[in-house]
Amino acid sequence: MVGAALALARRDLMLALRRPGEALLPVLFLLTGTALFPLGVGPGAETLARIGSGVIWVLALFAVTVGTDRLWAADLEDGSLEQLELGILPLELVALVRCLVHWLVTGLPLVVISPLLALLMQQPPAALVALPAALLLGTPVLVMIGAIGAALLVGSRRSQALTALLVLPLQIPALIFGVGAVEASTGGIGGTVAYLILGALLLGSLALAPFAIAAALRLALE
Amino acid sequence: MIVNRIRLPVHAYANPLRFQRIADAIRPWTSLLALALFPVGLVWALAVAPADYQQSDAYRIMYVHVPAAWMSMFTYLVVGGSSAVALIWRHPLAEIAARAAAPIGACFTAIALVTGSIWGKPMWGTWWVWDARLTSVLILFFLYLGYIALYDAFEDASRGARAASILALVGLVNIPIVKFSVDWWNTLHQPSSVLRMDGPSMPPSMLWPLLLMALVFKLYMVSVLLIRIRTEMAERRISALRGAETA
């Protein structure tokens, strides 16, 4: 079973790396999106410093959600999802592996680039560590929840806007504690509690979301 | 599947005809009681109950706000519970019940949000604050809307019904957050004053009309739910007959 999981991970990773442009889209989205804010609200350093961490978090949330939207569509259309269901790997593990690889390809770059964005948004030095740390814990949660929405809607006609309606409310807790962690760290009161809750959200979503995703996928395969 | 072999006593009521017979027997009573008790509760709450020493008469909106908020959570439990039954035992009746309950719950949630907002303006000086209770109830409202939208998003109605059931189960995690948000976080919203370990912190003269209003809201919800289930079943029967005719 481990071998099958690794093979699936290798396949997904290879598919993503063959089209590196696609994997970089969320990063570009986050970069351009962040660049709009100094133009929109004015480049004053104080304004940007105050709203910066929240802006980067919200845009990262959008980037992840838009990125997960078609997580299952291609596999359903060409029939490989059916093959995966027939294989020895339970669909729950397929979902987990797929989400982790997807995070590795689209989520991790967001984490890596976030210190640069923090600089652009005039964040205090503490945020250069706090923001990537919070995103490291938070973006996998966003991927897991986004994957539930994508699996529920795979094969339906109206997709993207409805996925956002389903997924965004469930992602709000991650956003709240993600921004809370950054602001507590930069405010000097220490964000331990927020980081711990983020970690709890991560573990909870890793444990529970695969079951919801697999149930939704079985439905799509009927 | 082993789960499908587990029989519960509720299965007897999953028979649509038997359900319909019992529902038809209950519905007139709940409707009449709701209609009869609503004016009593309203007059008691708005005129007879004493004014609050701090909030004077403005607190009276509580008699609508609190029952609506309770019902918003209770109705979601109905949606989530029915969805679980629909997914596990594939009872069409449970699907219908969940779908019929969702718009009622969305309305109760909207009422709770709007009355809370009207209450917040004089008491907190603002229509809205982003504290944990208000935010989690707003999420609850979005969950209801998402459930309804997902239910209707597929050509194949049964696919939509079951996708929405999964979403309803996922959304259940929000219910404890709504309930305990006032205890877990330091919110502007006041903590629970009725269901407490040390008894209600409200004098009986205020508590009784509140409980009566809660009962009225519950009776109203049951009546409307039964009517909606009946309508939905009739609708399905009609479309089945139409389908048989054209085929």
Coordinates of N, CA and C in Angstrom, one line a residue, chain A residues 148 151-158 162 165-166 169-170 172-173 176-177 197 208 212-213 215-217 219-220 222, chain B residues 90 135 139 142-143 145-147 149-150 152-155 158-159 161-164 166-167 170-171 173-174 177 185:
Chain A
I148 N -12.2 19.3 -0.6 CA -13.5 18.8 -0.3 C -14.5 19.5 -1.3
A151 N -14.1 18.2 -4.8 CA -14.6 16.9 -5.0 C -16.1 16.9 -5.0
L152 N -16.8 17.7 -4.2 CA -18.2 17.8 -4.2 C -18.8 18.2 -5.5
L153 N -18.0 19.2 -6.2 CA -18.6 19.8 -7.3 C -18.0 19.2 -8.6
V154 N -17.1 18.2 -8.5 CA -16.5 17.7 -9.8 C -17.6 17.1 -10.7
G155 N -17.6 17.5 -11.9 CA -18.6 17.0 -12.9 C -19.8 17.9 -13.0
S156 N -20.0 18.9 -12.1 CA -21.2 19.8 -12.2 C -20.8 20.9 -13.2
R157 N -21.9 21.5 -13.7 CA -21.7 22.6 -14.7 C -21.1 23.8 -14.1
R158 N -21.8 24.4 -13.1 CA -21.4 25.6 -12.5 C -20.4 25.3 -11.4
L162 N -19.4 28.6 -7.2 CA -20.0 27.8 -6.2 C -19.0 27.1 -5.2
L165 N -18.2 29.5 -2.7 CA -19.3 29.7 -1.7 C -19.2 28.5 -0.6
L166 N -18.9 27.3 -1.1 CA -18.9 26.2 -0.2 C -17.6 26.2 0.7
P169 N -16.4 29.8 3.6 CA -16.8 29.8 5.0 C -16.1 28.8 5.9
L170 N -15.8 27.7 5.4 CA -15.1 26.6 6.2 C -13.6 27.0 6.4
I172 N -12.6 30.0 7.0 CA -12.4 31.2 7.9 C -11.6 31.0 9.1
P173 N -11.9 29.9 9.9 CA -11.0 29.6 11.1 C -9.5 29.7 10.8
I176 N -8.5 33.3 10.4 CA -8.5 34.0 11.7 C -7.3 33.7 12.5
F177 N -7.0 32.4 12.7 CA -5.8 32.1 13.5 C -4.5 32.3 12.8
I197 N -3.4 26.4 17.7 CA -4.7 26.1 17.2 C -4.6 25.8 15.7
L208 N -9.6 14.2 8.9 CA -11.0 14.0 8.6 C -11.3 14.3 7.2
A212 N -14.3 12.9 3.8 CA -15.3 13.6 3.1 C -15.0 13.7 1.6
I213 N -13.7 13.8 1.2 CA -13.3 13.9 -0.2 C -13.6 12.6 -0.8
A215 N -15.7 10.3 0.0 CA -17.2 10.1 -0.1 C -17.7 10.9 -1.3
A216 N -17.2 12.1 -1.5 CA -17.7 12.9 -2.6 C -17.2 12.3 -3.9
L217 N -16.0 11.8 -3.9 CA -15.5 11.2 -5.2 C -16.3 10.0 -5.6
L219 N -19.3 9.4 -5.0 CA -20.5 9.9 -5.5 C -20.4 10.3 -7.0
A220 N -19.2 10.9 -7.3 CA -19.0 11.4 -8.7 C -18.8 10.2 -9.6
E222 N -20.2 7.3 -9.5 CA -21.4 6.4 -9.6 C -22.0 6.5 -11.0
Chain B
R90 N -29.6 5.6 3.1 CA -30.2 5.9 1.8 C -31.7 6.1 1.8
T135 N -19.4 36.0 14.0 CA -18.7 35.5 12.8 C -19.2 34.0 12.6
I139 N -21.0 32.3 9.4 CA -20.6 31.1 8.7 C -21.7 30.1 8.6
F142 N -23.9 31.1 5.8 CA -23.3 30.7 4.5 C -23.3 29.2 4.2
L143 N -23.2 28.4 5.3 CA -23.3 27.0 5.1 C -24.7 26.6 4.6
L145 N -26.7 28.4 2.9 CA -26.8 28.9 1.5 C -26.0 27.9 0.6
G146 N -24.8 27.5 1.0 CA -24.0 26.6 0.2 C -24.7 25.3 0.1
Y147 N -25.3 24.8 1.2 CA -26.0 23.5 1.1 C -27.2 23.6 0.1
A149 N -27.5 25.7 -2.5 CA -26.9 25.9 -3.8 C -26.4 24.6 -4.3
L150 N -25.7 23.8 -3.5 CA -25.1 22.6 -3.9 C -26.1 21.5 -4.3
D152 N -28.9 22.0 -5.6 CA -29.6 22.3 -6.9 C -28.6 22.4 -8.0
A153 N -27.3 22.0 -7.7 CA -26.2 22.3 -8.7 C -26.1 21.2 -9.8
F154 N -26.8 20.1 -9.6 CA -26.5 19.0 -10.5 C -27.8 18.7 -11.4
E155 N -27.6 18.2 -12.6 CA -28.7 17.8 -13.4 C -29.4 16.6 -12.7
S158 N -30.4 13.3 -7.5 CA -29.9 12.5 -6.4 C -28.4 12.7 -6.1
R159 N -27.7 13.0 -7.2 CA -26.3 13.4 -7.0 C -26.1 14.6 -6.1
A161 N -28.3 15.8 -4.1 CA -28.8 15.6 -2.7 C -27.7 15.0 -1.9
R162 N -27.0 14.0 -2.5 CA -25.9 13.4 -1.6 C -24.7 14.2 -1.5
A163 N -24.3 15.0 -2.5 CA -23.2 15.9 -2.4 C -23.5 16.9 -1.3
A164 N -24.8 17.4 -1.3 CA -25.2 18.4 -0.2 C -25.1 17.8 1.1
I166 N -23.1 15.5 2.2 CA -21.7 15.4 2.7 C -21.3 16.8 3.2
L167 N -21.7 17.8 2.4 CA -21.4 19.2 2.9 C -22.0 19.5 4.2
V170 N -19.9 17.9 6.9 CA -18.7 18.7 7.1 C -19.0 20.0 7.9
G171 N -20.1 20.6 7.6 CA -20.5 21.8 8.3 C -20.9 21.7 9.7
V173 N -19.2 20.7 12.0 CA -18.1 21.1 13.0 C -18.3 22.5 13.4
N174 N -19.1 23.3 12.7 CA -19.3 24.7 13.0 C -20.3 24.8 14.2
I177 N -18.8 25.3 17.6 CA -18.1 26.6 17.6 C -19.1 27.7 17.8
W185 N -14.0 32.4 23.6 CA -13.4 33.6 23.3 C -14.0 34.7 24.2

